[in-house]
Short mmCIF file of C-alpha atoms in Angstrom, two decimals:
data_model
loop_
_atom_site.label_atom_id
_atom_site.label_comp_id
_atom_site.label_asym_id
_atom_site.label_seq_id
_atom_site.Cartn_x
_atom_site.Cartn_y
_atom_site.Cartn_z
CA UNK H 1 8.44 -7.82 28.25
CA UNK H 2 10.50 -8.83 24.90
CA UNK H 3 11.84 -5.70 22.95
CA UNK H 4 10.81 -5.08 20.03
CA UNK H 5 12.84 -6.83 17.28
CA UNK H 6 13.26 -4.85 14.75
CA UNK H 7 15.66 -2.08 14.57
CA UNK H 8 15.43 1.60 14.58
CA UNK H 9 15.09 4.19 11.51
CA UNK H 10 18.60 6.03 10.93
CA UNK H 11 19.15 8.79 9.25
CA UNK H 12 20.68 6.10 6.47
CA UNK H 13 17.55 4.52 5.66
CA UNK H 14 16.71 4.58 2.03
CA UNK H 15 12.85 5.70 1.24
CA UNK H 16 11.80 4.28 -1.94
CA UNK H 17 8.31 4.18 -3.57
CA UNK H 18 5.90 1.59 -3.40
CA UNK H 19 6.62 0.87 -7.28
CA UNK H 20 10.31 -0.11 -6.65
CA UNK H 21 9.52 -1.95 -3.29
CA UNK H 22 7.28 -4.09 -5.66
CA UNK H 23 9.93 -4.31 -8.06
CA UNK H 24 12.69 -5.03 -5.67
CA UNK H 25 10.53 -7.72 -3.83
CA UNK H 26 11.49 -10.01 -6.93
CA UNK H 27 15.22 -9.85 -6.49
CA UNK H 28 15.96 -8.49 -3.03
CA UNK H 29 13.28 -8.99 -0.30
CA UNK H 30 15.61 -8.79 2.49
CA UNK H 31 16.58 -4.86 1.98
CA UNK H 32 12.87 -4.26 1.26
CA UNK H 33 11.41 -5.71 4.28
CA UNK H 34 14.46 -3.88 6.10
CA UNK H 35 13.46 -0.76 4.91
CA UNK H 36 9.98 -1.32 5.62
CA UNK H 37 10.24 -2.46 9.08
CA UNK H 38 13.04 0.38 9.93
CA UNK H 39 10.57 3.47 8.38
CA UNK H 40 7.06 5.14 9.55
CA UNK H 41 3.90 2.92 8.94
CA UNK H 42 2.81 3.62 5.21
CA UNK H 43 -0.27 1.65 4.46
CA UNK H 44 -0.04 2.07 0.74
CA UNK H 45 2.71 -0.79 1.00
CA UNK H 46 -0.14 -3.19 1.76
CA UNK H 47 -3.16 -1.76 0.06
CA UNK H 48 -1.57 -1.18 -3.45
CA UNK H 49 -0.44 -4.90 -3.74
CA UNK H 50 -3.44 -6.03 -2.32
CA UNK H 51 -5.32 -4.05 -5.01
CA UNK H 52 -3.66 -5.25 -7.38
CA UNK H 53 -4.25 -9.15 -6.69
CA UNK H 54 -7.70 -7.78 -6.09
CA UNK H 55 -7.47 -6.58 -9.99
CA UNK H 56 -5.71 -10.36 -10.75
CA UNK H 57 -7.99 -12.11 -9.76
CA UNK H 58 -11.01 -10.54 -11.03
CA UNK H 59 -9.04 -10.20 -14.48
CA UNK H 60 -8.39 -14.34 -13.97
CA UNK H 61 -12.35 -14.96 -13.86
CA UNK H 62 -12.40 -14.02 -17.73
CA UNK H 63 -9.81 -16.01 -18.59
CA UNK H 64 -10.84 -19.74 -16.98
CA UNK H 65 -14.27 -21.19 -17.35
CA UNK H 66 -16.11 -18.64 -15.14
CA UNK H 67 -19.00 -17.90 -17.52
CA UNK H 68 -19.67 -21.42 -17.96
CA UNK H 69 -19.32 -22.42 -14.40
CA UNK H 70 -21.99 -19.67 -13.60
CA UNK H 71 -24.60 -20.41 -16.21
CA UNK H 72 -24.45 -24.32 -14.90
CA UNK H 73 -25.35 -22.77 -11.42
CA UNK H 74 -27.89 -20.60 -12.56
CA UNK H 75 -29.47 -23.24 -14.17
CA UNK H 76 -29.34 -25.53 -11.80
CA UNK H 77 -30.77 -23.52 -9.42
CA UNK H 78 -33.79 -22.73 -11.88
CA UNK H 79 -34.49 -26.10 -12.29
CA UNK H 80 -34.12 -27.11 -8.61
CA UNK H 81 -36.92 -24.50 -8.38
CA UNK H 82 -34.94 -22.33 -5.91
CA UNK H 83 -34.97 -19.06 -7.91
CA UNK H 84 -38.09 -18.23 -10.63
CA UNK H 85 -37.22 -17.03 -14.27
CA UNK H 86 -37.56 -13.93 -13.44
CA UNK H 87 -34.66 -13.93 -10.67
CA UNK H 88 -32.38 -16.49 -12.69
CA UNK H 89 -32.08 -13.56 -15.57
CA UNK H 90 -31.04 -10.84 -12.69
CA UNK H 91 -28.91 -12.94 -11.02
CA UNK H 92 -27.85 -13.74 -14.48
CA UNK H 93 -26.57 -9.92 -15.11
CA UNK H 94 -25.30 -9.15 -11.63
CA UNK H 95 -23.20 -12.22 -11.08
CA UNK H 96 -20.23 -10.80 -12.77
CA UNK H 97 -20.01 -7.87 -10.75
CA UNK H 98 -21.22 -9.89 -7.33
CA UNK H 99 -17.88 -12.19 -8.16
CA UNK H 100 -15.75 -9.10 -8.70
CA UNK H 101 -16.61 -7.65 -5.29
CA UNK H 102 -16.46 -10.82 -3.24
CA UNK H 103 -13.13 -11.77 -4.96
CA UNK H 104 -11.98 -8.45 -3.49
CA UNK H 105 -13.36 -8.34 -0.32
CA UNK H 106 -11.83 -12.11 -0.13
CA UNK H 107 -8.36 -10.90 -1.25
CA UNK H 108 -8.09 -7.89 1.56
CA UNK H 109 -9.85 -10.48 3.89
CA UNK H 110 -6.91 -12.94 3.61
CA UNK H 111 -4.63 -10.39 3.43
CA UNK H 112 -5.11 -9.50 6.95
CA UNK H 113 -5.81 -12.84 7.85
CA UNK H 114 -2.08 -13.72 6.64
CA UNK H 115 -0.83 -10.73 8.81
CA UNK H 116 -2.33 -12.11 11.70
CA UNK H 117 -0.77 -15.40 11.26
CA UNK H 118 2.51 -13.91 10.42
CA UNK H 119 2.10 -11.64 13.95
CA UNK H 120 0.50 -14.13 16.00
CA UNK H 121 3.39 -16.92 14.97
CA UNK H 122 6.23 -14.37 15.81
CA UNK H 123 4.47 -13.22 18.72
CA UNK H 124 4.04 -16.63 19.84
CA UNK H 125 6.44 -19.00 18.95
CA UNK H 126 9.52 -16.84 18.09
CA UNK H 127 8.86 -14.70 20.96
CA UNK H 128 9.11 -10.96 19.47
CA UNK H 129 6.95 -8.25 19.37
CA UNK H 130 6.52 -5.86 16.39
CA UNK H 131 3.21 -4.44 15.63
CA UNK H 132 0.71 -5.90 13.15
CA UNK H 133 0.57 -3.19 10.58
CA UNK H 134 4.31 -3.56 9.93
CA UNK H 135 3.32 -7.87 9.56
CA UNK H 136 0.66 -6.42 7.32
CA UNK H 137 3.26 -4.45 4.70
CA UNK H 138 5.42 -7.21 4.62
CA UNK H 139 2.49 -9.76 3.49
CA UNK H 140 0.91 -6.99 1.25
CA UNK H 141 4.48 -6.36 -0.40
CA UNK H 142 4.68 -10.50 -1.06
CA UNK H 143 1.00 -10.30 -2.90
CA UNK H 144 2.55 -8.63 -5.91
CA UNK H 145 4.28 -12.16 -6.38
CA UNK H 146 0.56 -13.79 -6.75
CA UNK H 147 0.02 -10.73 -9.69
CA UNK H 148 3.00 -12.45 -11.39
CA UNK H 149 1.22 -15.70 -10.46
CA UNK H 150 -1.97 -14.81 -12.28
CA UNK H 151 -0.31 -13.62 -15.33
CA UNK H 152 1.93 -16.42 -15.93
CA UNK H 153 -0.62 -18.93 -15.38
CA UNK H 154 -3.28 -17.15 -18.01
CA UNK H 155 -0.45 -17.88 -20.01
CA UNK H 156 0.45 -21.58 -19.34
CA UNK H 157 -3.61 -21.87 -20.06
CA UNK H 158 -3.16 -20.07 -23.08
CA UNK H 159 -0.41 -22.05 -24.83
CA UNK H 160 -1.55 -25.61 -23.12
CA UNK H 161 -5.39 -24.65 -24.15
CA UNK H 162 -6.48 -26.49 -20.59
CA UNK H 163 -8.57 -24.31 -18.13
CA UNK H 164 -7.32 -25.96 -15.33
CA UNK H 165 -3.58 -25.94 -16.51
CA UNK H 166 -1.06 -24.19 -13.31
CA UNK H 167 2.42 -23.37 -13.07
CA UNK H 168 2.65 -26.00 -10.83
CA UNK H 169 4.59 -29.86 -10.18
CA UNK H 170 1.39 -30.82 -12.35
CA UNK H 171 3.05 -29.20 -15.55
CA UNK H 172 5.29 -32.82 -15.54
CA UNK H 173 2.76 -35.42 -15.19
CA UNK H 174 0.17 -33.72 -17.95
CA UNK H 175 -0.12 -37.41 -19.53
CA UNK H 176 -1.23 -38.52 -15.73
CA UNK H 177 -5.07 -38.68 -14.92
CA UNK H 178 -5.97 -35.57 -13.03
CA UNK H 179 -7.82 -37.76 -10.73
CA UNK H 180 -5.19 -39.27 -9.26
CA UNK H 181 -3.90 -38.39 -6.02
CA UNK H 182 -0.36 -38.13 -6.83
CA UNK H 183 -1.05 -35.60 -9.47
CA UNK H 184 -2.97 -33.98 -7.18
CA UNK H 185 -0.19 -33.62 -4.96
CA UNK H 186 1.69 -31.83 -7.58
CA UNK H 187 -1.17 -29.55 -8.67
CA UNK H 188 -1.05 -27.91 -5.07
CA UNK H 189 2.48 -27.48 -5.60
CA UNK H 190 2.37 -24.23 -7.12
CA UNK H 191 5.70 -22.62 -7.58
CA UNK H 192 4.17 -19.08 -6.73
CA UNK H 193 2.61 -20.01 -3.57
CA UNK H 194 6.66 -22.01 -2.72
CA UNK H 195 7.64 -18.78 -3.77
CA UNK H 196 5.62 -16.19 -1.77
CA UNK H 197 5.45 -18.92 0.95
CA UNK H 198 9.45 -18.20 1.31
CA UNK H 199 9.35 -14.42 1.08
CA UNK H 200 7.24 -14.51 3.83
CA UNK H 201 9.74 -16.62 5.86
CA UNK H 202 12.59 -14.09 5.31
CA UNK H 203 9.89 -10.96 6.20
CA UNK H 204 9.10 -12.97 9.82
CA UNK H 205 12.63 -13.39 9.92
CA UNK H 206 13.45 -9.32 9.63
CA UNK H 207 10.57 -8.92 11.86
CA UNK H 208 11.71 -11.09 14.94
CA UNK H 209 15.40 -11.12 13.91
CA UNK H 210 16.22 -14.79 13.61
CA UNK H 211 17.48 -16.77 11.31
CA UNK H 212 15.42 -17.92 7.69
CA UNK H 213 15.70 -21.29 9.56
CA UNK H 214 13.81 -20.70 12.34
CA UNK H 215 11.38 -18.40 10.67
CA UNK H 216 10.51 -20.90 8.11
#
C-alpha cells in the first residue's frame, strides 16, 4: 500500500488561527496547506470559509437582479396556472429565505463535492493516500478566495451599472455582443475561479508531494 504523502507534525510546526490561515491563503498557500496537512484535523478550517461563501453568496442575491428574476417566475407560474393566488403571495414571501438556505446547502454541498475530487484524483491518478478531511481543509481554506470573488464583482457591477458584469476576460470585449460565443468564452474566464483553480493545484500538490506540474 502507498504511504501516506504528507509529512509528519514536529514539534516546529507553527499553529495559527483560522483568521490568519485565511489571510495567509492570499500570499502564501504553500506554508498554509503545509501546516494544515502536518497538524491534527480541525474542521473549523473548512466550515468557517465555507460559511462564509455561504454568507457571499446569499449577500450576492441582493445585489444582481434576484428580485426581479423571482417575481418573473412567480408570475409565470400564476399564469401557467401551476400555483393559485393564494400560493403565488406565500411563495412570494418565503422565496428569499428558500434561496438563502439552498444557496447554503449548495455551497457546503460542493464543498465536499470538491474534496472528493481533490481525494479521489490524488488517490487515483497521483497515487497517494491522505485522508479526505485533510482534502476537505485545503478546499475549504481556497473558498475564502470566492468571498474576495463576490465582493469584487458587486463592485465591477457597481461602477459598470451591468448586472451581469464579472471580473472576468469579458471585462475587454464589453463593446462585443454578449451573445457571441467568443465573449462567452471570456465570460467563463473568471480570474477568481483561475485563481482558486491554482491554489487548489499547489494544496493536491502538498497533499501527494509532487510537483505543481503534475498536480495541475
Amino acid at each position: 500500500m502507498t504511504a501516506t504523502a504528507f509529512p509528519a507534525p514536529t514539534s516546529s510546526t507553527s499553529h495559527s488561527s483560522v483568521r490568519e490561515k485565511l489571510f495567509n491563503i492570499f500570499v502564501s498557500p504553500t506554508d498554509v496547506f503545509d501546516e494544515v496537512i502536518a497538524s491534527p484535523r480541525n474542521l473549523a478550517n473548512w466550515r468557517v470559509p465555507t460559511l462564509l461563501v455561504s454568507l457571499a453568496g446569499i449577500l450576492s442575491l441582493q445585489t444582481g437582479n434576484f428580485h426581479t428574476q423571482s417575481t418573473a417566475t412567480i408570475r409565470g407560474l400564476l399564469e401557467a396556472g401551476t400555483i393559485s393566488e393564494a400560493q403565488a403571495q406565500a411563495l412570494a414571501g418565503i422565496w428569499p429565505l428558500l434561496s438563502a438556505l439552498l444557496v447554503g446547502v449548495g455551497t457546503f454541498g460542493a464543498t465536499c463535492w470538491s474534496a472528493f475530487v481533490v481525494w479521489f484524483i490524488g488517490r487515483t491518478f497521483l497515487k497517494n493516500r491522505f485522508p479526505y478531511l485533510k482534502a476537505l481543509e485545503i478546499v475549504g481554506l481556497t473558498g475564502i478566495i470566492l468571498v474576495l470573488g463576490s465582493i469584487v464583482t458587486a463592485l465591477v457591477v457597481a461602477v459598470s451599472g451591468d448586472l451581469a458584469a464579472r471580473p472576468s476576460l469579458s471585462l475587454l470585449a464589453q463593446k462585443m455582443s454578449s451573445s457571441r460565443r467568443f465573449y462567452q468564452m471570456l465570460e467563463t474566464l473568471n480570474l477568481f475561479h483561475l485563481w482558486s483553480t491554482t491554489v487548489l493545484a499547489i494544496g493536491l500538490s502538498r497533499l501527494c508531494n509532487v510537483s505543481f506540474k503534475e498536480a495541475a
